[in-house]
CSV table of C-alpha atoms in Angstrom, one decimal:
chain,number,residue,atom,x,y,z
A,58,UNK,CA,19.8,-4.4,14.8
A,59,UNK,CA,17.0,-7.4,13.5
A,60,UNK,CA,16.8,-6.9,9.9
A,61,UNK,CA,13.5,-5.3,8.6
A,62,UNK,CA,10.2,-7.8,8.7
A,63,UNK,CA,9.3,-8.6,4.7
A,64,UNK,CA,6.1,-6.6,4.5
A,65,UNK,CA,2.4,-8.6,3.6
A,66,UNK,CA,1.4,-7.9,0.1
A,67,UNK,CA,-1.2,-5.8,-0.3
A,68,UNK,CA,-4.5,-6.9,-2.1
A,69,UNK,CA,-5.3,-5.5,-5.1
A,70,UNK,CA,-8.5,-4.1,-3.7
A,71,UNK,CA,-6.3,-2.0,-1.4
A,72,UNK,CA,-3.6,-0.8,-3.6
A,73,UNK,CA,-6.6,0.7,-5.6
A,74,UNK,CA,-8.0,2.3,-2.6
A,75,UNK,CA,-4.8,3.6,-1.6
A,76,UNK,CA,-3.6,5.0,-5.3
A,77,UNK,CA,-6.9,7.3,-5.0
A,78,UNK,CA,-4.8,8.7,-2.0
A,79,UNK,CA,-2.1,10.1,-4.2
A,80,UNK,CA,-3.1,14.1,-4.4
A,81,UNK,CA,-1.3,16.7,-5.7
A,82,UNK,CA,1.0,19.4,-4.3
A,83,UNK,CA,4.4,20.6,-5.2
A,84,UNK,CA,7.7,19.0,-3.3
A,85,UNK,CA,10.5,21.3,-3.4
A,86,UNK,CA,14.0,19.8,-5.1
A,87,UNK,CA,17.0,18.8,-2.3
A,88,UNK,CA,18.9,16.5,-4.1
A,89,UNK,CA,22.3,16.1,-5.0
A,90,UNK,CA,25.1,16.2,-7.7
A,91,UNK,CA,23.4,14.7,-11.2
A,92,UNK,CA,26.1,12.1,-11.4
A,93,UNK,CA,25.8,10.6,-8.2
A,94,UNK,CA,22.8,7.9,-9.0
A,95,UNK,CA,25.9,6.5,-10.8
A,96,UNK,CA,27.3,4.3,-8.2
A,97,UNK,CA,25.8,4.9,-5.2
A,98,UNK,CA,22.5,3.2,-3.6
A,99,UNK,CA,19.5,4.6,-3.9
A,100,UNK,CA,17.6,6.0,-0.9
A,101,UNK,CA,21.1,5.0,1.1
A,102,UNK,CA,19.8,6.1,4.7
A,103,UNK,CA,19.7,4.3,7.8
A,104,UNK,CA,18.4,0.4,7.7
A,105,UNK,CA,15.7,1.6,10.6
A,106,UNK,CA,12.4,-0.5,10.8
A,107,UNK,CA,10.6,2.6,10.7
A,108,UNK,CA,12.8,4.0,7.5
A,109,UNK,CA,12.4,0.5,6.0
A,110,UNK,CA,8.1,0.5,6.5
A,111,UNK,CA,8.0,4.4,5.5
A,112,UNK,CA,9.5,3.7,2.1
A,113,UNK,CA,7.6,0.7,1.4
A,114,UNK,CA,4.4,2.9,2.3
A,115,UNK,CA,5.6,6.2,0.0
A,116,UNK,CA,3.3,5.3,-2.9
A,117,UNK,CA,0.1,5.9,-1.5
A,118,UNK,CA,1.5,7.6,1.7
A,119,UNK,CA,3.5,10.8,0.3
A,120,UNK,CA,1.6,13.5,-2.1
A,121,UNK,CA,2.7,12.2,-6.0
A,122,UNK,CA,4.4,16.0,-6.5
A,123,UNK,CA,6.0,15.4,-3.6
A,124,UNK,CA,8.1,12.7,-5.9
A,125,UNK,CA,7.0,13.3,-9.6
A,126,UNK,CA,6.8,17.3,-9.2
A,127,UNK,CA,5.3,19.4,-12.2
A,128,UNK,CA,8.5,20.8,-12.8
A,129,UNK,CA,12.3,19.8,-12.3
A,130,UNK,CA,15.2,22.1,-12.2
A,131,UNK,CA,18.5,21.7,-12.2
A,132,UNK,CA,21.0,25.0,-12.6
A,133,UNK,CA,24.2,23.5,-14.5
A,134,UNK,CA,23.2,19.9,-13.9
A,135,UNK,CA,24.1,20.0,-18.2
A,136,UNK,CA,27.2,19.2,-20.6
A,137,UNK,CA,29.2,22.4,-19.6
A,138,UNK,CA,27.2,23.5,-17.1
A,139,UNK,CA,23.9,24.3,-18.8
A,140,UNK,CA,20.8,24.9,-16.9
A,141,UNK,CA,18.2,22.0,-17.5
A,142,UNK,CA,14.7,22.8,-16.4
A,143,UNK,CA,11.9,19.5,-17.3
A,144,UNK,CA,7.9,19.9,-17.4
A,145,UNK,CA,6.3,16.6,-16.0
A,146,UNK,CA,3.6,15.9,-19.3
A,147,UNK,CA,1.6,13.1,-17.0
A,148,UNK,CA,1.3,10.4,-14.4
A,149,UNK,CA,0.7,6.9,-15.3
A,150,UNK,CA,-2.2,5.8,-13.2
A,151,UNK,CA,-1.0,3.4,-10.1
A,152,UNK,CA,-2.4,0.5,-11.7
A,153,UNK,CA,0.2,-2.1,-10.3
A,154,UNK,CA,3.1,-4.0,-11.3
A,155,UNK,CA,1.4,-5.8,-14.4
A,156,UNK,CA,2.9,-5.0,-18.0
A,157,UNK,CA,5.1,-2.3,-16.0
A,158,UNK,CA,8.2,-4.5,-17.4
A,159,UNK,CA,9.7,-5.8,-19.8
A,160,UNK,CA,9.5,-9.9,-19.0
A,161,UNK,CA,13.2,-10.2,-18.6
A,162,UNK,CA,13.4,-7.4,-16.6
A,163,UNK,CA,10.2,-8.6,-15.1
A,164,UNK,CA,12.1,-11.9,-13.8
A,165,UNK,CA,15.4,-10.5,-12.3
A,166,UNK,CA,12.9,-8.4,-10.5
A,167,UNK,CA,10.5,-11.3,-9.1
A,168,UNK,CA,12.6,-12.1,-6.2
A,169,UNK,CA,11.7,-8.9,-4.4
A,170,UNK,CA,8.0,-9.1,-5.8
A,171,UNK,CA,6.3,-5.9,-6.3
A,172,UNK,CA,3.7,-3.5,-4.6
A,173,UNK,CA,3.3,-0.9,-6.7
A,174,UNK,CA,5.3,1.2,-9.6
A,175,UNK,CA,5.2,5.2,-9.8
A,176,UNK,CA,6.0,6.4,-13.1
A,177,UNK,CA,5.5,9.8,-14.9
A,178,UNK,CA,7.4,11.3,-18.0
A,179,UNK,CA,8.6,14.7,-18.7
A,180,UNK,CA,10.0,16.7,-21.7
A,181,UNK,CA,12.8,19.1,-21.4
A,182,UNK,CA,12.9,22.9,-21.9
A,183,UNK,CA,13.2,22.6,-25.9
A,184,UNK,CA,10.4,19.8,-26.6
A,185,UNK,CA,13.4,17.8,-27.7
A,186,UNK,CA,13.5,15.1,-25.3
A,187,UNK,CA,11.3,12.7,-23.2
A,188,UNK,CA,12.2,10.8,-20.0
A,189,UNK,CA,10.3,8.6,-17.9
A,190,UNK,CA,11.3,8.0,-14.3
A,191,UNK,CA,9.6,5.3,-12.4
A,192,UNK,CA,9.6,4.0,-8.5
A,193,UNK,CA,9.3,0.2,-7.9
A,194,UNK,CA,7.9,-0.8,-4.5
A,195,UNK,CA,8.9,-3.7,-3.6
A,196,UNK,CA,7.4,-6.6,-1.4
A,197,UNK,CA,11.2,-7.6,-0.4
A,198,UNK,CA,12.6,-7.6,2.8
A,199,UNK,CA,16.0,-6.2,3.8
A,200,UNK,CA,17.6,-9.6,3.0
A,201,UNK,CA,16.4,-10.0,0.0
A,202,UNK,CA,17.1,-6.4,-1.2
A,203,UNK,CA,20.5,-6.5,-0.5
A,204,UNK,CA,20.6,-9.7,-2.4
A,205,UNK,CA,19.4,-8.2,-5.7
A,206,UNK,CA,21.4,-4.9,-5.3
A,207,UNK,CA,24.5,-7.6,-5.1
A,208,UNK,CA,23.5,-9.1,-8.3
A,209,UNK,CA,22.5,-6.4,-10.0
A,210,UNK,CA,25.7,-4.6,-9.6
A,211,UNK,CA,28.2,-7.5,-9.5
A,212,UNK,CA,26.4,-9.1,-13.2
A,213,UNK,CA,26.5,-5.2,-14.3
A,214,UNK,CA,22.9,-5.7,-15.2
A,215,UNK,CA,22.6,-2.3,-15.4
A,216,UNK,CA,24.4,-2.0,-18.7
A,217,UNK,CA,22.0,-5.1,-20.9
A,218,UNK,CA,20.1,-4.0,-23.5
A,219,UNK,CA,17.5,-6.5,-22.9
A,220,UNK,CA,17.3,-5.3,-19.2
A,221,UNK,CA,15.9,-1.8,-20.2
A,222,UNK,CA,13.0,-0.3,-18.0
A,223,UNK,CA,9.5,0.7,-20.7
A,224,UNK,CA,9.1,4.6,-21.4
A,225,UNK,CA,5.4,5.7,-20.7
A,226,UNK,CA,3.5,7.9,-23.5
A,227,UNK,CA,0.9,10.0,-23.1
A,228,UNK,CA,-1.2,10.8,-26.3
A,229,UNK,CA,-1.3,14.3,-27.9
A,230,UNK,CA,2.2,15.6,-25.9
A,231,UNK,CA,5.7,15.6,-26.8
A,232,UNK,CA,5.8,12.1,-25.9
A,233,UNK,CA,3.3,10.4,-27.6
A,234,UNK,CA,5.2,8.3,-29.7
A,235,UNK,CA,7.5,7.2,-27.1
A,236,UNK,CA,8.0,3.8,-27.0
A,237,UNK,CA,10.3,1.0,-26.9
A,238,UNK,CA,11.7,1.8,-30.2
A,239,UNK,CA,12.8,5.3,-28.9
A,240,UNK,CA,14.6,4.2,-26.1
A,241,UNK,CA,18.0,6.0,-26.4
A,242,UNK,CA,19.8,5.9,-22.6
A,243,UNK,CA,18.6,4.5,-19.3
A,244,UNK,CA,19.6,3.5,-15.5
A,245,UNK,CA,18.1,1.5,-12.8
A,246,UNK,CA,19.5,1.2,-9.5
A,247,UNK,CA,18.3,-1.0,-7.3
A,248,UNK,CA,18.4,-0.1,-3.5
A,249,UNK,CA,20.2,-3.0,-1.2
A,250,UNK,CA,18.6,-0.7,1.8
A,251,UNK,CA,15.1,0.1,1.2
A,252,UNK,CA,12.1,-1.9,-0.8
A,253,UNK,CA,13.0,0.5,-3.8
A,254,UNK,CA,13.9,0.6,-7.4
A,255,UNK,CA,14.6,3.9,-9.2
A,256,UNK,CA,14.6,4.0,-13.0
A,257,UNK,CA,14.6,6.2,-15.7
A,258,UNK,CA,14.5,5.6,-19.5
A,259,UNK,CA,14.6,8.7,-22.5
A,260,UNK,CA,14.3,8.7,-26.0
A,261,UNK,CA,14.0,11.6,-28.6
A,262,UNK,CA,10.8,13.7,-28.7
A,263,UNK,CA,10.0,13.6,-32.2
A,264,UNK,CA,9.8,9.6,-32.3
A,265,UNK,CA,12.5,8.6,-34.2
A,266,UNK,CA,13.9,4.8,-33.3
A,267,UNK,CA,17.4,4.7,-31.4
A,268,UNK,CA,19.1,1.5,-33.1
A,269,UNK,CA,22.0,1.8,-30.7
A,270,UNK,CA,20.8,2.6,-26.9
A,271,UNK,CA,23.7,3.3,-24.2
A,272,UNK,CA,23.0,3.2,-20.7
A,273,UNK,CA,23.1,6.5,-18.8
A,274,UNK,CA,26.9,5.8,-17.1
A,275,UNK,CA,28.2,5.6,-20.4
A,276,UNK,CA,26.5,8.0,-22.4
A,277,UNK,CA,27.9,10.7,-19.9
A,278,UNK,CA,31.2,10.0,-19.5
A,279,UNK,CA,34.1,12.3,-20.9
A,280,UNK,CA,34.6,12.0,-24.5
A,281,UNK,CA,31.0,9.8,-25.5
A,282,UNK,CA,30.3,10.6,-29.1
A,283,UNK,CA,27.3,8.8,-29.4
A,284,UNK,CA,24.2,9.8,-30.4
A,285,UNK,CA,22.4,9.6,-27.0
A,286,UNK,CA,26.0,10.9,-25.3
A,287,UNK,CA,25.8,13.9,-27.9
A,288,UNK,CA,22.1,14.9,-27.4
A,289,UNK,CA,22.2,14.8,-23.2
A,290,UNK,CA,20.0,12.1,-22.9
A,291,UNK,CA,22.2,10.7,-20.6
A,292,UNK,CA,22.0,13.8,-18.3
A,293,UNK,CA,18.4,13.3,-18.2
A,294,UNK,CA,18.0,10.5,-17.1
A,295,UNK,CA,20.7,11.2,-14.4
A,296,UNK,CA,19.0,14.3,-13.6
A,297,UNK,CA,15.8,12.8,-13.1
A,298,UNK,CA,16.1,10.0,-11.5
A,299,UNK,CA,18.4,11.4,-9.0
A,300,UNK,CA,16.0,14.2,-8.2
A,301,UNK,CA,13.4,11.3,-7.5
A,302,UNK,CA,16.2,9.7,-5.5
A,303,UNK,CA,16.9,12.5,-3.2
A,304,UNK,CA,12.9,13.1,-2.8
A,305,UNK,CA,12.6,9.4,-1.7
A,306,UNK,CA,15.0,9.8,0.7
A,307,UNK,CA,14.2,13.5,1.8
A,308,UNK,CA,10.3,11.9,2.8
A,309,UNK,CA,12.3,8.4,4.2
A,310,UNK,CA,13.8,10.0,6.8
A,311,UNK,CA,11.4,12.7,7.7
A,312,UNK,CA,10.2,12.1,11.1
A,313,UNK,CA,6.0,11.3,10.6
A,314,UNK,CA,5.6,13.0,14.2
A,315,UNK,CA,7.5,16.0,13.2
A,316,UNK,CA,5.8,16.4,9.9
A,317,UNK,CA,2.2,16.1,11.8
A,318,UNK,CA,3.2,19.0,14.4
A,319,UNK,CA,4.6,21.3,11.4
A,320,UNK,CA,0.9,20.8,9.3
């Protein structure tokens, strides 16, 4: 099977038009196991041109609750099999890729250029913790995907400090100091399948700085002491992003014809 056409980037006049698009309505949860975003690709369905265009078309094509919903829940998903329930405090607005990374980050990402970035943040059941999860569209074709996902995993990007994805606050909630400085665990995977990148990035609610981030695979494996390990920020951001994983690839492979007939 050809290799998916690289898509034409959009203007900016119509990624504007199309972010008015986005409208709410609540998605229901299908993912799978927390630890799973670990090692495995995001959105890993078949390479179909129609699969491949569908994902690349998800930001203004796909209700926002469909893939940021109001509220996420996860029976057992935490350290010894706690419930974890999260309250989305806001949507960033789709105002494109500008600012949406840190430069370095930024620059390993160029290759694949960039549509458009969801992102929204959440807080957990206690008010104790913030995580932002984000989706970057991509302008890359399959080729090109595949080639980032390769160097991504092979250079273990995933683990650099100076490769972390930016929180988003929102003023006058639970994570309105949350910035940089807070950032306590992370993970971004980058699909080699689909145009997409799935991040998440958490930090403590009350603001206080992090000195020592660790990324997400090690701050939940057995026996992590520290800080970030011990609170569960490492769950959330597992839990998070793999529920916006397993959303992506729920509306991927929905047939469009099917979802017409059933409306």
């Amino acid at each position: 099977m050809p290799a998916p056409p690289a898509r034409r980037p959009r203007t900016a006049a119509g990624r504007t038009a199309s972010a008015l698009c986005l409208v709410l309505g609540l998605g229901l949860f299908t993912g799978a196991a927390t630890g799973a975003l670990i090692n495995h690709d995001p959105a890993a369905v078949g390479t179909t041109q129609g699969a491949y265009a569908r994902a690349g078309d998800l930001w203004h094509s796909v209700p926002v609750d469909t893939l940021l919903p109001p509220v996420v829940s996860r029976p057992g998903a935490g350290p010894g099999g706690a419930d974890r329930t999260y309250t989305r405090i806001g949507v960033a607005p789709a105002a494109g890729c500008a600012g949406a990374f840190d430069p370095l980050l930024a620059k390993v990402l160029a290759p694949v250029g960039c549509v458009q970035v969801l992102r929204a943040t959440y807080v957990d059941a206690t008010s104790s913790r913030v995580t932002t999860v984000g989706l970057l569209v991509t302008g890359g074709d399959a080729a090109g995907m595949s080639a980032l996902n390769h160097r991504w995993n092979s250079e273990h990007l995933g683990s650099r400090l100076d490769l972390m994805p930016h929180p988003v606050a929102f003023p006058g909630t639970a994570a309105a100091s949350f910035s940089d400085a807070q950032r306590a665990s992370w993970t971004v995977s980058v699909s080699a399948t689909l145009p997409v990148v799935v991040y998440a990035v958490s930090g403590f609610a009350d603001g206080r700085p992090v000195p020592e981030p660790q990324p997400a695979a090690a701050a939940t494996a057995p026996g992590a002491t520290s800080a970030p390990a011990q609170a569960g920020l490492g769950t959330d951001v597992l839990v998070l992003a793999a529920d916006l994983d397993a959303r992506l690839r729920k509306a991927v492979t929905t047939d469009p014809a099917s979802s017409q007939g059933a409306s």
